[in-house]
Coordinates of C-alpha atoms in Angstrom, one line a residue:
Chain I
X1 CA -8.2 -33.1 -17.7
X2 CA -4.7 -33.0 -18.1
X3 CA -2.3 -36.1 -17.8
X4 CA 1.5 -37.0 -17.3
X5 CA 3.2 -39.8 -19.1
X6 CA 6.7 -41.1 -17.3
X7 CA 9.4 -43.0 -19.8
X8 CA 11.7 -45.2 -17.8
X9 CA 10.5 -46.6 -14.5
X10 CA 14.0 -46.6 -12.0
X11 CA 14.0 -44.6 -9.0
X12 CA 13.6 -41.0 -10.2
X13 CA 10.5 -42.4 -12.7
X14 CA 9.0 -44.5 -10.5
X15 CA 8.7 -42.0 -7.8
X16 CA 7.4 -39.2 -10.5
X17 CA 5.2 -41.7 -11.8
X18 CA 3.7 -42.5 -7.8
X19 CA 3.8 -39.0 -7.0
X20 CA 1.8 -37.7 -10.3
X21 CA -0.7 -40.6 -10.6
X22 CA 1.4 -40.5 -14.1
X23 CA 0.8 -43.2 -16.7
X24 CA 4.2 -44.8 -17.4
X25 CA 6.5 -47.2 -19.8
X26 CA 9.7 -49.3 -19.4
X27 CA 11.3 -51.4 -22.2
X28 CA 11.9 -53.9 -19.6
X29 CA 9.0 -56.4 -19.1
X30 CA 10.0 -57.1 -15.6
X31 CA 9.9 -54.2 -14.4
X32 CA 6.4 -53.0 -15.9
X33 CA 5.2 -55.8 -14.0
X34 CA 7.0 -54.8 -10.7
X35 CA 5.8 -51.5 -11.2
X36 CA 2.2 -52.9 -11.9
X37 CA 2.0 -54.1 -8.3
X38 CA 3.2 -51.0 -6.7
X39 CA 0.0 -49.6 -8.3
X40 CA 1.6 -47.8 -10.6
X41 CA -0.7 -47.2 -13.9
X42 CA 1.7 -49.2 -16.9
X43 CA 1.5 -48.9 -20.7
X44 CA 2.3 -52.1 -22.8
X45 CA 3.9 -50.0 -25.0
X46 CA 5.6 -46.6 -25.3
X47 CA 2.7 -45.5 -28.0
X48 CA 0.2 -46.5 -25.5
X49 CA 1.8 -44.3 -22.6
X50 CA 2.2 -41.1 -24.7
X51 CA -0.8 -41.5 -26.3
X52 CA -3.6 -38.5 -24.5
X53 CA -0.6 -36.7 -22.7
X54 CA -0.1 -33.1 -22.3
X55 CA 3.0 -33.8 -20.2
X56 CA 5.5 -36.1 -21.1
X57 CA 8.9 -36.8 -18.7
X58 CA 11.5 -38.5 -19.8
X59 CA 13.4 -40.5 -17.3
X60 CA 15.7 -42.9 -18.6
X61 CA 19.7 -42.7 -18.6
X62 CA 21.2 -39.4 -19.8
X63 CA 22.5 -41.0 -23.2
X64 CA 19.0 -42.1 -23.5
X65 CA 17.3 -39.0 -22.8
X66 CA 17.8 -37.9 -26.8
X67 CA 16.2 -40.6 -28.1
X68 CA 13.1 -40.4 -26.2
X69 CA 12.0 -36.8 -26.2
X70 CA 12.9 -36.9 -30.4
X71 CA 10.1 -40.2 -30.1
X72 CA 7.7 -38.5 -27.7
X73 CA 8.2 -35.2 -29.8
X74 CA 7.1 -37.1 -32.9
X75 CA 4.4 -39.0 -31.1
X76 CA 2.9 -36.3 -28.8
X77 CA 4.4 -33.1 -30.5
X78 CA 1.3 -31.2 -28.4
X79 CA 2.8 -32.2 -25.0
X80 CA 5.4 -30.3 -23.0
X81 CA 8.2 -32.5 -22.8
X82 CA 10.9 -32.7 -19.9
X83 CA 13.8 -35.0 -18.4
X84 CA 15.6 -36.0 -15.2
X85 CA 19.3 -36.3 -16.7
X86 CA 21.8 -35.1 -14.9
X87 CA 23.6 -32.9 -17.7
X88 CA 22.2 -30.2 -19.5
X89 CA 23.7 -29.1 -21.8
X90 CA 23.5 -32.3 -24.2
X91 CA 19.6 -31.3 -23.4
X92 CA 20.2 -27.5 -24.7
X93 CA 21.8 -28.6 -28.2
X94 CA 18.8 -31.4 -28.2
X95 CA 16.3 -28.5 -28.3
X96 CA 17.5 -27.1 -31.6
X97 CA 16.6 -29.9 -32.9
X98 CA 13.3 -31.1 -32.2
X99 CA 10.6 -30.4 -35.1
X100 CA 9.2 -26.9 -34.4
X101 CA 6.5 -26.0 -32.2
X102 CA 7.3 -28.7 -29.7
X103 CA 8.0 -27.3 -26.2
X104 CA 10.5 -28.5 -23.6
X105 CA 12.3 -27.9 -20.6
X106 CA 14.7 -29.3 -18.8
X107 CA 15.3 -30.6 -15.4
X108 CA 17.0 -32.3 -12.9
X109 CA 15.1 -33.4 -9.2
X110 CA 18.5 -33.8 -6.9
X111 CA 16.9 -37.1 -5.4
X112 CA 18.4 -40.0 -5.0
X113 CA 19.0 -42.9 -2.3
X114 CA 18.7 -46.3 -2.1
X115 CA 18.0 -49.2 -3.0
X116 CA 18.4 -48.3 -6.6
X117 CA 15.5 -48.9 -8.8
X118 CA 11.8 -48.9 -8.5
X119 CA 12.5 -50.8 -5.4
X120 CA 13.9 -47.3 -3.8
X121 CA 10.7 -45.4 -5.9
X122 CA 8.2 -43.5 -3.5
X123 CA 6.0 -40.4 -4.0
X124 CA 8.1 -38.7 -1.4
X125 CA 11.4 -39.5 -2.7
X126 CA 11.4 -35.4 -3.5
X127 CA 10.5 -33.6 -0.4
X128 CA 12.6 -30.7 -0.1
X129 CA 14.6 -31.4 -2.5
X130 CA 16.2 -29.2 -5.2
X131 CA 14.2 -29.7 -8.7
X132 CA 16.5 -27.7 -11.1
X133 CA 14.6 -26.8 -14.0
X134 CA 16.7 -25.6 -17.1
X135 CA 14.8 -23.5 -20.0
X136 CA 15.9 -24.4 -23.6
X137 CA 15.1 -22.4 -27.0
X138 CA 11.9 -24.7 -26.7
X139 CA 10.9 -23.0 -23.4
X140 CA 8.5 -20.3 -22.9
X141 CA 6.8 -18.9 -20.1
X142 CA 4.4 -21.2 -19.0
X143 CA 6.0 -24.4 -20.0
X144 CA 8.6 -23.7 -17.2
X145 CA 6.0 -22.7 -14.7
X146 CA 4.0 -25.9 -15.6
X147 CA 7.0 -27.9 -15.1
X148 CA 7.7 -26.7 -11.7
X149 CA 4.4 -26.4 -10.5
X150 CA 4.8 -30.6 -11.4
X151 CA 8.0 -30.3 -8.8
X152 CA 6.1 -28.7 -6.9
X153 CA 3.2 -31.4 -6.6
X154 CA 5.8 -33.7 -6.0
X155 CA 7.1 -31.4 -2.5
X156 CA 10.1 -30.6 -4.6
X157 CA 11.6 -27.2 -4.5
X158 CA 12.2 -25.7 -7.9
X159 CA 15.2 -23.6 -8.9
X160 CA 15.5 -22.3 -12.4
X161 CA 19.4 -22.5 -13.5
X162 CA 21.1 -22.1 -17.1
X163 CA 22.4 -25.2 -19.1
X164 CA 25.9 -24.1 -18.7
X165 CA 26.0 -23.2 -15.1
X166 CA 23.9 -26.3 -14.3
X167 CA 26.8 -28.6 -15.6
X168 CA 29.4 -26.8 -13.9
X169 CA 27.5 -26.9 -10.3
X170 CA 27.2 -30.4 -11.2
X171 CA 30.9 -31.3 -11.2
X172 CA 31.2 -29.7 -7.4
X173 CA 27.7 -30.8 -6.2
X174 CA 27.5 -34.4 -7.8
X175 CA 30.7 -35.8 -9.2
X176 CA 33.2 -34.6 -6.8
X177 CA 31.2 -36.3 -4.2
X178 CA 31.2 -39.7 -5.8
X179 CA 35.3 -39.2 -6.7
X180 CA 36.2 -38.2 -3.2
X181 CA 33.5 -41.5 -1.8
X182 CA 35.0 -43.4 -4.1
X183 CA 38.7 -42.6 -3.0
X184 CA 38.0 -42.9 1.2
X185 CA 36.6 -46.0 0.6
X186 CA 39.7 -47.3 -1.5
X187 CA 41.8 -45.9 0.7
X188 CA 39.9 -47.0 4.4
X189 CA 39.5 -50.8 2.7
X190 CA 43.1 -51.4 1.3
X191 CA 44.6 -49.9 5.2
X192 CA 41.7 -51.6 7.5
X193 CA 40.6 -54.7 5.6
X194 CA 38.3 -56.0 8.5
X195 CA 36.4 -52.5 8.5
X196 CA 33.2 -54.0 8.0
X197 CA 33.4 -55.3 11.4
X198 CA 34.0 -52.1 12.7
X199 CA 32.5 -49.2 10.6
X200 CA 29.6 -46.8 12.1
X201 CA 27.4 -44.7 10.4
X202 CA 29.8 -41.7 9.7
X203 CA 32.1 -43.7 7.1
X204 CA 29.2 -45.4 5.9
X205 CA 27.5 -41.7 4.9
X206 CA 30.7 -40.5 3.9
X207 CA 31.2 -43.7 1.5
X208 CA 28.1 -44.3 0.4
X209 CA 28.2 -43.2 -3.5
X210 CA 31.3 -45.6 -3.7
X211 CA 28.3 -48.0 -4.0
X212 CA 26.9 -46.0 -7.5
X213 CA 25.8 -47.9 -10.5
X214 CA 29.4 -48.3 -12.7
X215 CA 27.4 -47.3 -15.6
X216 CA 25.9 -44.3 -14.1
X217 CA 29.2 -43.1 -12.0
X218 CA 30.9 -43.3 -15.4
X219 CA 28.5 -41.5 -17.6
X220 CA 29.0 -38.5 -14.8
X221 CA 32.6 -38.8 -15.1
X222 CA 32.7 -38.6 -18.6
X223 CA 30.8 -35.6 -19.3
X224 CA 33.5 -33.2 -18.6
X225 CA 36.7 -35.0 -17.1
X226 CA 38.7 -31.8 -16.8
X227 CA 36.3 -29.8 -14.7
X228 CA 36.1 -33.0 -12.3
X229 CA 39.9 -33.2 -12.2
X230 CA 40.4 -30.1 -11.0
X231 CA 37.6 -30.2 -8.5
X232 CA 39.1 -33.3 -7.5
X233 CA 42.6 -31.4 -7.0
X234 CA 41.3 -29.0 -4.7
X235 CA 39.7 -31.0 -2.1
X236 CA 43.2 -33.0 -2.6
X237 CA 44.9 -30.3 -1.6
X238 CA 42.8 -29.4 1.2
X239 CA 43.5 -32.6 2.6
X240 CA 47.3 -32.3 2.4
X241 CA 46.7 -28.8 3.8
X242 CA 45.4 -30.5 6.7
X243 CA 47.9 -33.5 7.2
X244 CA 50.3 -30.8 7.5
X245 CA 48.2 -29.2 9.8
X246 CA 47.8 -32.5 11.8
X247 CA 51.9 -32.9 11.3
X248 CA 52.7 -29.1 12.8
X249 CA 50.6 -29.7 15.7
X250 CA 48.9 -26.3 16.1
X251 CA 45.8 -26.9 17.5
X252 CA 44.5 -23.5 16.7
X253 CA 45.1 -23.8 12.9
X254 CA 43.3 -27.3 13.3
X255 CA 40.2 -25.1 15.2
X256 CA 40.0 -23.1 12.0
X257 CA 39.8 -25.4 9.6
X258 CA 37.1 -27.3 11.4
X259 CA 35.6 -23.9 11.7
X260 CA 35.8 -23.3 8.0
X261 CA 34.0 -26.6 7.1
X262 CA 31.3 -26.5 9.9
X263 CA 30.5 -23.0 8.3
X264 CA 30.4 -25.2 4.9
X265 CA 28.6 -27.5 5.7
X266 CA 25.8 -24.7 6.7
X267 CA 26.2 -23.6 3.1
X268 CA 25.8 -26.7 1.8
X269 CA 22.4 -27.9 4.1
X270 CA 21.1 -24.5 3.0
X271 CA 21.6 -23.0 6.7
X272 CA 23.2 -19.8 5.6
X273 CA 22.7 -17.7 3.2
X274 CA 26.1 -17.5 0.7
X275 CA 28.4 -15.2 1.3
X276 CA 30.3 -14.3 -1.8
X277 CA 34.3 -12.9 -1.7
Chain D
X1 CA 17.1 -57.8 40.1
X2 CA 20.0 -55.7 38.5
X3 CA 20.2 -52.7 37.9
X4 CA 22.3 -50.8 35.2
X5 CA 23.0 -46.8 36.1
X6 CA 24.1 -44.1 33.2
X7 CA 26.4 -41.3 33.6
X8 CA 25.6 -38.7 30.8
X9 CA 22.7 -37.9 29.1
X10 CA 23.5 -36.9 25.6
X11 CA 23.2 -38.8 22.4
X12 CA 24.6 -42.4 23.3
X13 CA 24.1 -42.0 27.2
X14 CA 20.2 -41.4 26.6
X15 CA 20.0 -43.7 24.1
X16 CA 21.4 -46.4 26.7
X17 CA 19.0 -44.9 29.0
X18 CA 15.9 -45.6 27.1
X19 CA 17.3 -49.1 25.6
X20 CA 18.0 -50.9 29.3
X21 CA 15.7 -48.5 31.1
X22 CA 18.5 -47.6 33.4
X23 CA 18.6 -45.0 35.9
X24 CA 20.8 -41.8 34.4
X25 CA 22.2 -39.0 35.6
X26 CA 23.6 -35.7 33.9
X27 CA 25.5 -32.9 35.6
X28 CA 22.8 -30.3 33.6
X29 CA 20.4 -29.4 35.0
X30 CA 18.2 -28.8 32.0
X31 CA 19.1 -31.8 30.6
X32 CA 18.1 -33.7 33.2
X33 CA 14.6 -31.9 33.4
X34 CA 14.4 -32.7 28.9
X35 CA 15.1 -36.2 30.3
X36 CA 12.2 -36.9 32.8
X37 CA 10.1 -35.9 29.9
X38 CA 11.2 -38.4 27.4
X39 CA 10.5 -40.8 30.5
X40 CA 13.5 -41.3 32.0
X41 CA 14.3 -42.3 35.3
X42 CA 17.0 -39.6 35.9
X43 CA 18.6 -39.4 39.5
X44 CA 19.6 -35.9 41.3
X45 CA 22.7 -36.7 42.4
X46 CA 25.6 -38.8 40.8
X47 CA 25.4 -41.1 44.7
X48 CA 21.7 -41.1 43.3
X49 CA 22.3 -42.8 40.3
X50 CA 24.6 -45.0 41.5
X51 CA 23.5 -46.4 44.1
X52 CA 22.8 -49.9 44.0
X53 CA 23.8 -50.5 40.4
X54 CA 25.7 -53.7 39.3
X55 CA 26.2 -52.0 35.8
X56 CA 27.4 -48.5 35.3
X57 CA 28.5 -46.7 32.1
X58 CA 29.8 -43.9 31.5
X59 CA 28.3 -42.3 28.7
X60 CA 30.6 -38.6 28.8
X61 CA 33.1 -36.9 26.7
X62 CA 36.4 -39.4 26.5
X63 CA 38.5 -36.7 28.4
X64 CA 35.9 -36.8 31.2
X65 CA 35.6 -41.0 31.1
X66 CA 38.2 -41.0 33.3
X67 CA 37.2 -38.8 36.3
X68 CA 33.8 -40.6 36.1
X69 CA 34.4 -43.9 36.5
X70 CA 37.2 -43.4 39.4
X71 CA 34.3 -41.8 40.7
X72 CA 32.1 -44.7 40.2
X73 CA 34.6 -47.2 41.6
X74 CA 35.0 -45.3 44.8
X75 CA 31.1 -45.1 45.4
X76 CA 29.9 -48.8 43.9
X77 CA 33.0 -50.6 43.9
X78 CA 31.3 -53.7 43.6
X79 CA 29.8 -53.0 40.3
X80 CA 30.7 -53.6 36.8
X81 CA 32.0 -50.4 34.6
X82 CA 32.1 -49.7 31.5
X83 CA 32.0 -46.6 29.5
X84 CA 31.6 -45.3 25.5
X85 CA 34.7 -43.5 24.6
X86 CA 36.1 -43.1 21.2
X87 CA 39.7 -43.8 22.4
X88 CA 40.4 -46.7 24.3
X89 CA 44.2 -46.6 24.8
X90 CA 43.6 -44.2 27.6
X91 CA 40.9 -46.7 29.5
X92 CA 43.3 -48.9 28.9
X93 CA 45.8 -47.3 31.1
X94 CA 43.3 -45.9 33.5
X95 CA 42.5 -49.5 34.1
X96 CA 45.5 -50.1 35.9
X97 CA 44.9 -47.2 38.6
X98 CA 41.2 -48.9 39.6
X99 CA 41.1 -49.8 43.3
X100 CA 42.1 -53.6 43.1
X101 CA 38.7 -55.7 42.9
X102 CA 37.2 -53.2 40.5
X103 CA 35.7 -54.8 37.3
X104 CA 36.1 -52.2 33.9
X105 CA 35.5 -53.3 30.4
X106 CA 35.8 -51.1 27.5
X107 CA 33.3 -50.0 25.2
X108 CA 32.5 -48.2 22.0
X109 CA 29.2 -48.0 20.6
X110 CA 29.9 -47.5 16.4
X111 CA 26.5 -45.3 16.5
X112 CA 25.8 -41.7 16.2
X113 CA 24.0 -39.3 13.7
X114 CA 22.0 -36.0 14.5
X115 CA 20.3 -34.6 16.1
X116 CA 22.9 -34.2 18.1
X117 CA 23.0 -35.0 21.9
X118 CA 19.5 -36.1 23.8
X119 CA 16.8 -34.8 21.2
X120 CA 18.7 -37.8 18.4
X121 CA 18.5 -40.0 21.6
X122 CA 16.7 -43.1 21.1
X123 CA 16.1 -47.1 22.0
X124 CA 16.9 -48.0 18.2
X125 CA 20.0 -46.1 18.1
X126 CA 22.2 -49.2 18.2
X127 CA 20.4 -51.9 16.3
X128 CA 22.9 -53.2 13.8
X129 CA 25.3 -50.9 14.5
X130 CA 29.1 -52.7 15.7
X131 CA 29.7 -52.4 19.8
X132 CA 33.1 -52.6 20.6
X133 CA 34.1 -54.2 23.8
X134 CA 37.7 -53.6 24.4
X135 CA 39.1 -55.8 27.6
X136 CA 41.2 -54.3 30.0
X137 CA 43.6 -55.7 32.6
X138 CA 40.4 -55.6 35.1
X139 CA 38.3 -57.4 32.8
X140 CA 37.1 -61.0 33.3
X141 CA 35.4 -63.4 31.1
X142 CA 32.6 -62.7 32.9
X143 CA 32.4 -59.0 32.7
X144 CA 33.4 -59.2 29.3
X145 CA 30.0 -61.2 28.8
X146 CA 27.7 -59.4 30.9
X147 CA 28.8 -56.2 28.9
X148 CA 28.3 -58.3 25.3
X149 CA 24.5 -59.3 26.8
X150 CA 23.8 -55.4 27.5
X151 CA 25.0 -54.3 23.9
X152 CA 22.9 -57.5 22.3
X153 CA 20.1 -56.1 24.4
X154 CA 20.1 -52.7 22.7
X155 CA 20.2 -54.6 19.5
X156 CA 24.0 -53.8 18.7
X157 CA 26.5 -56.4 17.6
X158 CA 29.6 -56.8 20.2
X159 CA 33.0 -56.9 18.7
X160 CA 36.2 -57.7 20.8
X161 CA 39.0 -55.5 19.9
X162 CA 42.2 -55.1 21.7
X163 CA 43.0 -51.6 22.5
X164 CA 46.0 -50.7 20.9
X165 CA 44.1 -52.1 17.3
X166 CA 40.5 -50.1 18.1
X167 CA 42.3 -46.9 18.2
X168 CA 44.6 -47.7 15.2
X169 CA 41.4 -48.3 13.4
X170 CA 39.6 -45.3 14.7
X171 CA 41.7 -43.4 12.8
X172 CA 40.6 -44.9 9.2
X173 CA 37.0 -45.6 10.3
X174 CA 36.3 -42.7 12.4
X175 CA 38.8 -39.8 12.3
X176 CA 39.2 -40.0 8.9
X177 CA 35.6 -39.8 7.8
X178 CA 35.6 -36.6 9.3
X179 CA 38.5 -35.3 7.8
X180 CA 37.8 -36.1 4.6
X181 CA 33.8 -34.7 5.1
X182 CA 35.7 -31.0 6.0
X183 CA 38.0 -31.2 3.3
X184 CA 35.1 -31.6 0.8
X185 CA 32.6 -29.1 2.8
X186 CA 35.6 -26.8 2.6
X187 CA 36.4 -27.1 -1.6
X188 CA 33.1 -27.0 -2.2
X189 CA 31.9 -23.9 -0.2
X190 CA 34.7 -22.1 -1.8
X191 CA 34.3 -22.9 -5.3
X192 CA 30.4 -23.1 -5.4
X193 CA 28.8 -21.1 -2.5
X194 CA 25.4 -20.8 -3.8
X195 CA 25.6 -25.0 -3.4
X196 CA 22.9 -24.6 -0.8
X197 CA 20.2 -24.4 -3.6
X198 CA 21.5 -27.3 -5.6
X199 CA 22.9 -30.2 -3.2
X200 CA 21.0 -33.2 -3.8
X201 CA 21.5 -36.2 -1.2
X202 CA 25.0 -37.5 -2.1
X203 CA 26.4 -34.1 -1.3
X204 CA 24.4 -33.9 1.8
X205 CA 25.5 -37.2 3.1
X206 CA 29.3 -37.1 1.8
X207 CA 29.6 -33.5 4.2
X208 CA 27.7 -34.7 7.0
X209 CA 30.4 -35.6 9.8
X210 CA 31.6 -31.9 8.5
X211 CA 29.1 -30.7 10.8
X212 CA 30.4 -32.5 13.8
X213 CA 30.5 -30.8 17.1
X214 CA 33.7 -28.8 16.8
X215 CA 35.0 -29.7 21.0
X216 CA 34.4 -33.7 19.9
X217 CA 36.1 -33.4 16.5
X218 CA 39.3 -31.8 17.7
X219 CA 39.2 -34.2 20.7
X220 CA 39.7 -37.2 18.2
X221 CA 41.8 -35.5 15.5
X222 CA 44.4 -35.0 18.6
X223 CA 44.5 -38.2 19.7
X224 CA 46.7 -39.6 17.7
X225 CA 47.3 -36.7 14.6
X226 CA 50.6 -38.5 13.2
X227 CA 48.4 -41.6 12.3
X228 CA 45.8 -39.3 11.1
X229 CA 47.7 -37.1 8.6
X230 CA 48.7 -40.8 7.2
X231 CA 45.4 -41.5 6.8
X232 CA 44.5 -38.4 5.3
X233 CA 47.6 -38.3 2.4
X234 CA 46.3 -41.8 1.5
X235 CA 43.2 -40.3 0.4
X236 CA 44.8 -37.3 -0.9
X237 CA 47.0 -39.7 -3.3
X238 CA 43.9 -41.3 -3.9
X239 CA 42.2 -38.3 -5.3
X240 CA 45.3 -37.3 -7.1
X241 CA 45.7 -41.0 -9.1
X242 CA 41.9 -40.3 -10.2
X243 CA 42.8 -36.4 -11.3
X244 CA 45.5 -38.4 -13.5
X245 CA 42.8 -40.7 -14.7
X246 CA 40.3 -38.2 -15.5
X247 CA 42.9 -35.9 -17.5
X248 CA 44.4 -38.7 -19.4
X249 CA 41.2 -40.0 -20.8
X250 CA 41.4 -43.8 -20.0
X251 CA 37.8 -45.0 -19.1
X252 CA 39.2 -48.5 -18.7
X253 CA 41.5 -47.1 -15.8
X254 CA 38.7 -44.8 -14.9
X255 CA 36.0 -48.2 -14.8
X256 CA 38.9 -50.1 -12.7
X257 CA 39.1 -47.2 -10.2
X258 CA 35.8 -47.4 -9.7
X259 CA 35.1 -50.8 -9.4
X260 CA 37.7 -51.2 -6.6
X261 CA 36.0 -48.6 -4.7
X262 CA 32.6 -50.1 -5.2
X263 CA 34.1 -53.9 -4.0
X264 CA 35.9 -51.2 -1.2
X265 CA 32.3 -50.6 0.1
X266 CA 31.0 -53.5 -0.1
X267 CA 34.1 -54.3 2.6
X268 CA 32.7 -51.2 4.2
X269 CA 29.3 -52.5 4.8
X270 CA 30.3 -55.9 5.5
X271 CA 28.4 -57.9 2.2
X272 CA 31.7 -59.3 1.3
X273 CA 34.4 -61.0 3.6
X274 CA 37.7 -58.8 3.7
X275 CA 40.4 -60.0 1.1
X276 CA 43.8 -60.1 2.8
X277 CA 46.7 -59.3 0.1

């Protein structure tokens, strides 16, 4: 009999721990109880939830990740250990560290959605979505299949990526979009003040990271602030490219650019295969 | 009994259709046929649909608004129109050329999403969602109600706008949306194409109105482009501010970006009352 412990119970650990019939821990009283009546299976105490497991996940806050896998390394140094945050590279240069023969991998479901929380936690929060699993020194061979055959049990797609390029997807696929939510919705509120009257669901899609957790949307900005400014440049200067488009009138130019991003978009949802320069 | 007729059976038309359980009509064929089998009751003939109505709306393209309600004041002069457009400057002036007697009041449904056209068709399409009723110089207090009760009826919330304000805000709340959806699609298919393995939901719903129909998108991008590329540079100066930000390090200037942008959605959605300066 094998068995998964989950540390931190929010939205990605809550939804791991309903998906995996996982045992699970939060340092916050309150929310072992909420989690308690959603069914979940709750540990009084970190010990308690690590204690039997052969799996452990670690799904607190990215600065907090360290912490826990160097605890449930010394607690459960059997288990295979793995985490949710969304950098890895701070997980790679963790690896070296942890006390020999412990195994982990890293990864990264790209679930999210609201409400924040356990409030927003269900056991299909993953379905079809991208699990990126990220091997350390402390991977081998069947720790990383274990781990995504875990994604996989949750409907999760797995895709094995290296610490380094993970990061720098990250700042396109993650960060940029927060930065470019967060500047529309600046932008529509300070111009149309009584927009909330008015707005449909296409600027509420388009701005709805503006809405992110401060502490969260911070820690993402933080983790490599050049990369993000110049990600943040270039859909700046797409968007002057087009005002000048708008500007000159040529309704052709306008076709091709709209063109160009419905193609895009088909990249982006996964439609079409890349095409590479 | 009344009887309320729809011209146009795509996304919002069916949608309508369903919602009163009015009589529709479409100039395809095979939509029409798609129609009867969601249930319906679709007319052969435009005289067909309209005949006997005492509400109709025309639920087509906004260039093709127009054509249909002339059309539906010449053959049901005695009933109230109304229609769905994006742009309501133009009913506004159309307004004027009615046969005298005719009743017309603006609308604008703030609803949409995908599938587009009549598979995303459905009675729940509207609940919540802002209706914008836009008088026009054939509209009376009456009409204006009777159109209010029909948009209540499909669950939406009516909002009177004057037409020279709804399609100054269209371009902040609608047309910019869009544009700033491309832009992003755009940047990031360039600099990450394999993002199609990796995109999470805030990618997916930040790019989603970069997907639009590309006949509908240049329709509203050319309705009023000057406004537009205003629109657009405010979010482009936007983006550039927080490329300063992020390169010069300040996380307090980086927290207070971010917090006006998460009060800026909260205008967005309506929790908090707009702040005038």
């Amino acid at each position: 009999v094998t068995r998964a412990a989950v540390v931190g119970i929010g939205l990605i650990g809550g939804s791991v721990a309903l998906g995996l019939r996982a045992r699970a821990f939060d340092r916050d009283e309150v929310v072992r109880k909420a989690a308690r009546r959603r069914g979940i299976d709750v540990a009084e105490s970190l010990p308690e939830a690590l204690d039997g497991a052969d799996l452990i996940v670690a799904a607190v806050a990215t600065l907090d990740t360290p912490a826990v896998l160097q605890e449930a390394a010394a607690r459960a140094p059997a288990a295979l250990l793995t985490d949710v945050a969304s950098l890895k590279r701070p997980a790679a240069d963790l690896a070296a560290g942890l006390p020999p023969g412990v195994r982990y991998v890293g990864g990264h479901p790209m679930a999210g959605g609201s409400p924040p929380g356990l409030d927003g936690a269900r056991a299909t929060l993953f379905a079809g979505r991208p699990w990126l699993i990220v091997p350390t020194q402390r991977s081998d061979a069947s720790s990383i299949e274990r781990v995504s055959a875990e994604a996989r049990r949750l409907g999760a797609l797995p895709v094995l990526v290296e610490a380094e390029r993970h990061d720098a997807l990250m700042a396109w696929i993650s960060h940029l979009p927060l930065a470019v939510a967060a500047s529309l919705a600046r932008a529509v509120a300070r111009a149309a003040p009584e927009a909330g009257a008015f707005a449909g669901p296409g600027l509420l899609d388009t701005t709805r990271l503006a809405g992110a957790r401060l502490d969260l949307a911070l820690e993402l900005w933080s983790s490599d602030p050049l990369r993000l400014a110049a990600a943040v440049d270039s859909v700046a200067g797409n968007l002057t490219e087009l005002a000048a488009l708008l500007r000159g009138g040529d309704r052709s130019a306008l076709e091709a650019f709209l063109l160009e991003a419905a193609r895009a978009r088909e990249t982006i949802t996964g439609k079409t295969k890349p095409r590479r320069p």
